[in-house]
PDB file of C-alpha atoms in Angstrom:
ATOM      1  CA  UNK A  20      39.432  42.476  36.766  1.00 95.00           C
ATOM      2  CA  UNK A  21      36.920  39.638  36.936  1.00 96.00           C
ATOM      3  CA  UNK A  22      34.261  39.902  34.238  1.00 98.00           C
ATOM      4  CA  UNK A  23      31.276  37.697  33.509  1.00 98.00           C
ATOM      5  CA  UNK A  24      29.201  38.500  30.446  1.00 98.00           C
ATOM      6  CA  UNK A  25      25.958  36.629  29.814  1.00 98.00           C
ATOM      7  CA  UNK A  26      24.325  36.423  26.419  1.00 98.00           C
ATOM      8  CA  UNK A  27      21.630  34.478  24.624  1.00 98.00           C
ATOM      9  CA  UNK A  28      18.548  35.775  26.368  1.00 97.00           C
ATOM     10  CA  UNK A  29      15.545  36.088  24.088  1.00 97.00           C
ATOM     11  CA  UNK A  30      11.790  35.842  23.680  1.00 98.00           C
ATOM     12  CA  UNK A  31      10.685  32.231  23.176  1.00 98.00           C
ATOM     13  CA  UNK A  32       7.386  30.376  23.072  1.00 98.00           C
ATOM     14  CA  UNK A  33       6.469  27.742  25.658  1.00 98.00           C
ATOM     15  CA  UNK A  34       8.051  24.430  24.800  1.00 98.00           C
ATOM     16  CA  UNK A  35      10.943  26.111  23.041  1.00 98.00           C
ATOM     17  CA  UNK A  36      14.665  25.972  23.713  1.00 98.00           C
ATOM     18  CA  UNK A  37      17.404  28.462  24.359  1.00 98.00           C
ATOM     19  CA  UNK A  38      21.094  28.316  25.214  1.00 98.00           C
ATOM     20  CA  UNK A  39      22.626  30.950  27.437  1.00 98.00           C
ATOM     21  CA  UNK A  40      26.353  31.655  27.529  1.00 98.00           C
ATOM     22  CA  UNK A  41      28.543  33.350  30.086  1.00 98.00           C
ATOM     23  CA  UNK A  42      31.966  34.487  28.914  1.00 98.00           C
ATOM     24  CA  UNK A  43      34.482  34.788  31.732  1.00 98.00           C
ATOM     25  CA  UNK A  44      37.685  36.783  31.877  1.00 98.00           C
ATOM     26  CA  UNK A  45      40.146  38.138  34.408  1.00 97.00           C
ATOM     27  CA  UNK A  46      40.611  34.891  36.332  1.00 96.00           C
ATOM     28  CA  UNK A  47      41.565  31.242  35.825  1.00 96.00           C
ATOM     29  CA  UNK A  48      38.128  29.972  34.838  1.00 97.00           C
ATOM     30  CA  UNK A  49      39.006  26.282  35.057  1.00 96.00           C
ATOM     31  CA  UNK A  50      39.664  26.471  38.802  1.00 95.00           C
ATOM     32  CA  UNK A  51      36.276  27.886  39.817  1.00 95.00           C
ATOM     33  CA  UNK A  52      32.874  26.354  40.450  1.00 96.00           C
ATOM     34  CA  UNK A  53      30.252  28.245  38.441  1.00 97.00           C
ATOM     35  CA  UNK A  54      26.549  28.777  39.037  1.00 97.00           C
ATOM     36  CA  UNK A  55      23.408  30.044  37.315  1.00 98.00           C
ATOM     37  CA  UNK A  56      20.892  32.026  39.367  1.00 98.00           C
ATOM     38  CA  UNK A  57      17.661  33.496  38.037  1.00 98.00           C
ATOM     39  CA  UNK A  58      15.255  36.190  39.131  1.00 98.00           C
ATOM     40  CA  UNK A  59      11.678  36.304  37.827  1.00 98.00           C
ATOM     41  CA  UNK A  60      10.230  39.806  37.385  1.00 96.00           C
ATOM     42  CA  UNK A  61       9.606  41.528  40.726  1.00 96.00           C
ATOM     43  CA  UNK A  62      10.615  38.413  42.653  1.00 97.00           C
ATOM     44  CA  UNK A  63      13.554  37.028  44.605  1.00 98.00           C
ATOM     45  CA  UNK A  64      16.668  35.144  43.604  1.00 98.00           C
ATOM     46  CA  UNK A  65      16.362  31.478  42.690  1.00 98.00           C
ATOM     47  CA  UNK A  66      19.353  29.156  42.401  1.00 97.00           C
ATOM     48  CA  UNK A  67      19.215  27.193  39.127  1.00 98.00           C
ATOM     49  CA  UNK A  68      22.334  25.054  38.711  1.00 98.00           C
ATOM     50  CA  UNK A  69      25.975  24.664  39.731  1.00 96.00           C
ATOM     51  CA  UNK A  70      28.836  22.909  37.934  1.00 96.00           C
ATOM     52  CA  UNK A  71      32.187  21.777  39.281  1.00 94.00           C
ATOM     53  CA  UNK A  72      35.403  23.359  38.077  1.00 94.00           C
ATOM     54  CA  UNK A  73      36.214  20.391  35.855  1.00 95.00           C
ATOM     55  CA  UNK A  74      32.670  20.074  34.580  1.00 95.00           C
ATOM     56  CA  UNK A  75      32.300  16.472  35.682  1.00 96.00           C
ATOM     57  CA  UNK A  76      29.544  17.076  38.211  1.00 95.00           C
ATOM     58  CA  UNK A  77      26.503  19.318  38.344  1.00 97.00           C
ATOM     59  CA  UNK A  78      23.443  19.951  40.472  1.00 96.00           C
ATOM     60  CA  UNK A  79      20.050  21.371  39.530  1.00 97.00           C
ATOM     61  CA  UNK A  80      17.045  22.912  41.204  1.00 97.00           C
ATOM     62  CA  UNK A  81      14.004  20.643  41.111  1.00 96.00           C
ATOM     63  CA  UNK A  82      12.179  23.241  39.027  1.00 97.00           C
ATOM     64  CA  UNK A  83      14.596  22.804  36.099  1.00 98.00           C
ATOM     65  CA  UNK A  84      15.911  19.263  36.540  1.00 98.00           C
ATOM     66  CA  UNK A  85      15.518  17.221  33.384  1.00 98.00           C
ATOM     67  CA  UNK A  86      14.956  20.328  31.247  1.00 98.00           C
ATOM     68  CA  UNK A  87      18.128  22.399  31.792  1.00 98.00           C
ATOM     69  CA  UNK A  88      21.721  21.254  31.283  1.00 98.00           C
ATOM     70  CA  UNK A  89      24.688  23.204  32.585  1.00 98.00           C
ATOM     71  CA  UNK A  90      28.080  22.802  30.918  1.00 98.00           C
ATOM     72  CA  UNK A  91      31.362  24.598  30.506  1.00 98.00           C
ATOM     73  CA  UNK A  92      34.223  24.912  28.055  1.00 98.00           C
ATOM     74  CA  UNK A  93      37.325  25.545  30.120  1.00 98.00           C
ATOM     75  CA  UNK A  94      39.458  26.015  27.015  1.00 98.00           C
ATOM     76  CA  UNK A  95      37.288  28.989  26.029  1.00 98.00           C
ATOM     77  CA  UNK A  96      36.322  30.165  29.564  1.00 98.00           C
ATOM     78  CA  UNK A  97      32.624  29.944  28.788  1.00 98.00           C
ATOM     79  CA  UNK A  98      29.758  28.655  30.922  1.00 98.00           C
ATOM     80  CA  UNK A  99      26.543  27.472  29.302  1.00 98.00           C
ATOM     81  CA  UNK A 100      23.060  26.471  30.208  1.00 98.00           C
ATOM     82  CA  UNK A 101      20.905  24.666  27.658  1.00 98.00           C
ATOM     83  CA  UNK A 102      17.239  25.257  28.447  1.00 98.00           C
ATOM     84  CA  UNK A 103      14.663  22.950  26.865  1.00 98.00           C
ATOM     85  CA  UNK A 104      10.899  22.576  27.256  1.00 98.00           C
ATOM     86  CA  UNK A 105      10.709  26.149  28.461  1.00 98.00           C
ATOM     87  CA  UNK A 106       7.710  27.215  30.514  1.00 98.00           C
ATOM     88  CA  UNK A 107       6.144  30.598  31.216  1.00 98.00           C
ATOM     89  CA  UNK A 108       7.477  30.338  34.771  1.00 98.00           C
ATOM     90  CA  UNK A 109      11.062  30.197  33.450  1.00 98.00           C
ATOM     91  CA  UNK A 110      10.744  33.867  32.531  1.00 98.00           C
ATOM     92  CA  UNK A 111      13.505  35.631  34.441  1.00 98.00           C
ATOM     93  CA  UNK A 112      16.791  37.446  34.348  1.00 98.00           C
ATOM     94  CA  UNK A 113      19.489  34.787  34.370  1.00 98.00           C
ATOM     95  CA  UNK A 114      22.778  35.547  36.103  1.00 98.00           C
ATOM     96  CA  UNK A 115      25.991  33.565  36.001  1.00 98.00           C
ATOM     97  CA  UNK A 116      28.153  33.726  39.093  1.00 98.00           C
ATOM     98  CA  UNK A 117      31.603  32.583  40.154  1.00 97.00           C
ATOM     99  CA  UNK A 118      32.071  30.603  43.316  1.00 95.00           C
ATOM    100  CA  UNK A 119      35.298  29.461  44.933  1.00 80.00           C
ATOM    101  CA  UNK A 120      37.015  26.121  44.514  1.00 73.00           C
ATOM    102  CA  UNK A 121      34.572  24.256  46.738  1.00 75.00           C
ATOM    103  CA  UNK A 122      31.601  25.277  48.854  1.00 81.00           C
ATOM    104  CA  UNK A 123      32.090  28.987  48.520  1.00 89.00           C
ATOM    105  CA  UNK A 124      29.846  31.991  48.164  1.00 95.00           C
ATOM    106  CA  UNK A 125      29.304  33.630  44.780  1.00 96.00           C
ATOM    107  CA  UNK A 126      31.765  36.503  44.786  1.00 96.00           C
ATOM    108  CA  UNK A 127      31.372  37.750  41.215  1.00 97.00           C
ATOM    109  CA  UNK A 128      28.241  38.066  39.099  1.00 98.00           C
ATOM    110  CA  UNK A 129      27.407  38.932  35.525  1.00 98.00           C
ATOM    111  CA  UNK A 130      24.930  41.650  34.611  1.00 98.00           C
ATOM    112  CA  UNK A 131      22.240  39.148  33.652  1.00 98.00           C
ATOM    113  CA  UNK A 132      20.362  38.244  30.490  1.00 98.00           C
ATOM    114  CA  UNK A 133      16.573  38.274  30.148  1.00 98.00           C
ATOM    115  CA  UNK A 134      14.650  35.199  29.068  1.00 98.00           C
ATOM    116  CA  UNK A 135      10.980  35.717  28.299  1.00 98.00           C
ATOM    117  CA  UNK A 136       8.761  32.693  27.706  1.00 98.00           C
ATOM    118  CA  UNK A 137       5.352  33.617  26.382  1.00 97.00           C
ATOM    119  CA  UNK A 138       2.869  32.679  23.706  1.00 95.00           C
TER     120      UNK A 138
ATOM    121  CA  UNK B  18      16.313  20.706  50.105  1.00 90.00           C
ATOM    122  CA  UNK B  19      17.332  23.200  52.767  1.00 96.00           C
ATOM    123  CA  UNK B  20      14.726  25.910  53.316  1.00 97.00           C
ATOM    124  CA  UNK B  21      15.844  29.433  54.166  1.00 98.00           C
ATOM    125  CA  UNK B  22      13.502  31.827  55.950  1.00 97.00           C
ATOM    126  CA  UNK B  23      14.327  35.512  56.224  1.00 97.00           C
ATOM    127  CA  UNK B  24      12.654  38.040  58.466  1.00 97.00           C
ATOM    128  CA  UNK B  25      11.343  40.579  58.159  1.00 97.00           C
ATOM    129  CA  UNK B  26      10.270  40.686  54.518  1.00 97.00           C
ATOM    130  CA  UNK B  27      10.241  44.468  54.605  1.00 97.00           C
ATOM    131  CA  UNK B  28      12.006  46.810  56.972  1.00 97.00           C
ATOM    132  CA  UNK B  29      11.491  50.567  57.190  1.00 97.00           C
ATOM    133  CA  UNK B  30      14.329  52.513  58.768  1.00 96.00           C
ATOM    134  CA  UNK B  31      16.049  55.881  58.781  1.00 96.00           C
ATOM    135  CA  UNK B  32      19.587  56.966  57.983  1.00 96.00           C
ATOM    136  CA  UNK B  33      21.709  56.330  61.064  1.00 96.00           C
ATOM    137  CA  UNK B  34      19.562  53.491  62.398  1.00 97.00           C
ATOM    138  CA  UNK B  35      20.943  50.132  63.409  1.00 97.00           C
ATOM    139  CA  UNK B  36      19.085  47.299  61.678  1.00 97.00           C
ATOM    140  CA  UNK B  37      19.183  43.527  61.891  1.00 98.00           C
ATOM    141  CA  UNK B  38      17.924  40.938  59.424  1.00 98.00           C
ATOM    142  CA  UNK B  39      17.506  37.310  60.455  1.00 98.00           C
ATOM    143  CA  UNK B  40      17.880  34.174  58.393  1.00 98.00           C
ATOM    144  CA  UNK B  41      16.885  30.727  59.634  1.00 98.00           C
ATOM    145  CA  UNK B  42      17.758  27.436  57.963  1.00 98.00           C
ATOM    146  CA  UNK B  43      15.768  24.214  58.093  1.00 98.00           C
ATOM    147  CA  UNK B  44      18.935  22.305  58.969  1.00 97.00           C
ATOM    148  CA  UNK B  45      22.418  23.102  60.170  1.00 97.00           C
ATOM    149  CA  UNK B  46      24.650  25.024  57.778  1.00 96.00           C
ATOM    150  CA  UNK B  47      27.685  25.100  60.044  1.00 94.00           C
ATOM    151  CA  UNK B  48      28.917  28.540  58.912  1.00 95.00           C
ATOM    152  CA  UNK B  49      28.304  28.155  55.161  1.00 96.00           C
ATOM    153  CA  UNK B  50      25.992  31.117  54.791  1.00 97.00           C
ATOM    154  CA  UNK B  51      26.347  34.243  52.674  1.00 97.00           C
ATOM    155  CA  UNK B  52      24.583  37.597  52.547  1.00 98.00           C
ATOM    156  CA  UNK B  53      24.034  39.550  49.338  1.00 98.00           C
ATOM    157  CA  UNK B  54      22.804  43.055  48.599  1.00 98.00           C
ATOM    158  CA  UNK B  55      20.822  43.790  45.455  1.00 98.00           C
ATOM    159  CA  UNK B  56      19.693  47.123  44.068  1.00 98.00           C
ATOM    160  CA  UNK B  57      16.980  47.461  41.399  1.00 96.00           C
ATOM    161  CA  UNK B  58      18.165  46.441  37.951  1.00 95.00           C
ATOM    162  CA  UNK B  59      21.554  45.325  39.239  1.00 97.00           C
ATOM    163  CA  UNK B  60      23.225  42.006  39.950  1.00 98.00           C
ATOM    164  CA  UNK B  61      23.549  40.853  43.548  1.00 98.00           C
ATOM    165  CA  UNK B  62      26.695  41.811  45.419  1.00 98.00           C
ATOM    166  CA  UNK B  63      28.375  39.593  47.989  1.00 97.00           C
ATOM    167  CA  UNK B  64      28.601  41.261  51.406  1.00 98.00           C
ATOM    168  CA  UNK B  65      29.357  38.472  53.890  1.00 97.00           C
ATOM    169  CA  UNK B  66      30.609  34.900  53.437  1.00 96.00           C
ATOM    170  CA  UNK B  67      31.040  32.053  55.903  1.00 96.00           C
ATOM    171  CA  UNK B  68      28.533  33.717  58.213  1.00 97.00           C
ATOM    172  CA  UNK B  69      30.689  36.598  59.427  1.00 96.00           C
ATOM    173  CA  UNK B  70      33.525  37.267  56.965  1.00 96.00           C
ATOM    174  CA  UNK B  71      33.331  40.670  55.291  1.00 97.00           C
ATOM    175  CA  UNK B  72      33.948  40.582  51.539  1.00 95.00           C
ATOM    176  CA  UNK B  73      36.776  42.845  50.376  1.00 94.00           C
ATOM    177  CA  UNK B  74      35.579  46.398  49.816  1.00 96.00           C
ATOM    178  CA  UNK B  75      32.402  46.088  51.911  1.00 97.00           C
ATOM    179  CA  UNK B  76      32.064  48.802  54.561  1.00 97.00           C
ATOM    180  CA  UNK B  77      32.665  47.755  58.155  1.00 97.00           C
ATOM    181  CA  UNK B  78      29.179  48.900  59.201  1.00 97.00           C
ATOM    182  CA  UNK B  79      28.010  45.553  57.796  1.00 98.00           C
ATOM    183  CA  UNK B  80      28.488  42.521  60.012  1.00 98.00           C
ATOM    184  CA  UNK B  81      27.275  38.956  60.124  1.00 98.00           C
ATOM    185  CA  UNK B  82      26.887  36.493  62.947  1.00 97.00           C
ATOM    186  CA  UNK B  83      25.457  33.096  63.759  1.00 97.00           C
ATOM    187  CA  UNK B  84      26.051  29.458  63.052  1.00 96.00           C
ATOM    188  CA  UNK B  85      24.049  26.295  62.692  1.00 96.00           C
ATOM    189  CA  UNK B  86      20.525  27.334  61.781  1.00 97.00           C
ATOM    190  CA  UNK B  87      20.229  30.980  62.819  1.00 98.00           C
ATOM    191  CA  UNK B  88      22.107  33.893  61.330  1.00 98.00           C
ATOM    192  CA  UNK B  89      21.907  37.673  61.367  1.00 98.00           C
ATOM    193  CA  UNK B  90      23.052  40.532  59.179  1.00 98.00           C
ATOM    194  CA  UNK B  91      23.491  43.831  61.008  1.00 98.00           C
ATOM    195  CA  UNK B  92      24.043  47.283  59.582  1.00 97.00           C
ATOM    196  CA  UNK B  93      25.328  49.424  62.419  1.00 96.00           C
ATOM    197  CA  UNK B  94      24.457  52.861  61.042  1.00 95.00           C
ATOM    198  CA  UNK B  95      22.360  52.984  57.890  1.00 96.00           C
ATOM    199  CA  UNK B  96      23.636  55.075  55.029  1.00 96.00           C
ATOM    200  CA  UNK B  97      21.570  56.249  52.023  1.00 95.00           C
ATOM    201  CA  UNK B  98      23.373  53.732  49.793  1.00 95.00           C
ATOM    202  CA  UNK B  99      22.218  50.814  51.969  1.00 97.00           C
ATOM    203  CA  UNK B 100      18.561  50.944  50.979  1.00 93.00           C
ATOM    204  CA  UNK B 101      18.258  47.789  48.900  1.00 97.00           C
ATOM    205  CA  UNK B 102      17.095  44.183  49.103  1.00 98.00           C
ATOM    206  CA  UNK B 103      19.157  41.689  51.080  1.00 98.00           C
ATOM    207  CA  UNK B 104      19.283  37.920  50.591  1.00 98.00           C
ATOM    208  CA  UNK B 105      20.828  35.122  52.579  1.00 98.00           C
ATOM    209  CA  UNK B 106      22.036  31.973  50.832  1.00 98.00           C
ATOM    210  CA  UNK B 107      23.196  28.601  52.070  1.00 97.00           C
ATOM    211  CA  UNK B 108      25.970  26.781  50.264  1.00 95.00           C
ATOM    212  CA  UNK B 109      26.599  23.789  52.476  1.00 94.00           C
ATOM    213  CA  UNK B 110      24.442  21.799  50.097  1.00 91.00           C
ATOM    214  CA  UNK B 111      25.151  21.309  46.406  1.00 88.00           C
ATOM    215  CA  UNK B 112      21.516  22.400  46.044  1.00 94.00           C
ATOM    216  CA  UNK B 113      21.942  26.043  46.958  1.00 95.00           C
ATOM    217  CA  UNK B 114      18.980  27.994  48.273  1.00 97.00           C
ATOM    218  CA  UNK B 115      18.258  31.662  48.930  1.00 98.00           C
ATOM    219  CA  UNK B 116      16.055  33.321  51.466  1.00 98.00           C
ATOM    220  CA  UNK B 117      13.068  35.183  50.072  1.00 98.00           C
ATOM    221  CA  UNK B 118      14.717  38.560  50.596  1.00 98.00           C
ATOM    222  CA  UNK B 119      14.355  41.554  52.909  1.00 98.00           C
ATOM    223  CA  UNK B 120      13.573  44.911  51.340  1.00 98.00           C
ATOM    224  CA  UNK B 121      15.090  47.744  53.344  1.00 97.00           C
ATOM    225  CA  UNK B 122      13.105  50.924  52.777  1.00 96.00           C
ATOM    226  CA  UNK B 123      13.535  54.506  53.842  1.00 89.00           C
ATOM    227  CA  UNK B 124      11.161  55.478  56.630  1.00 89.00           C
TER     228      UNK B 124
END
């Protein structure tokens, strides 16, 4: 059974940093593209970042580019996102999701972890 | 970036109704469009991929159609479990984007 378990969500002040993790199991992690998606309170889904299966390429939404860094450890089956210079508008539930090998929909999702940025 | 526009934003319907949600893209997606269902407090669930392919385990009352820039999600006969929010998403671009969502409410 595919499982994705996010962790690391917390309450942080504006300008602070946080690293989220997503532990994967039940599939060969190193062969899948992985993605972070977030959802601010009472709002819609927003794509954040996607990383290739090998980890050698990544893409970012304009709203987080230069502040967030996605990475992965294929030996441990863990996906990360390092979030720096956090803003109030980064407050959201952050989901990790599994895509296929290339240009595929997100077929498995974690339960989400809440990041709250507030003074 | 590719912009995705869903309509309507809210849809009121009754059990047994046939409903259609539309998603328009600002440029051609070929068929690289997905539909997701989300219930309050839960993660999204993939319903349809590549415009019309039903994800394993999704009831056959859900169907998708379209290509290029215009796509539709149809539920042929609404069931109580279908009242949720639905999102389209393009994945032709490495910069994925979602539609703003359609909330399906009980009339």
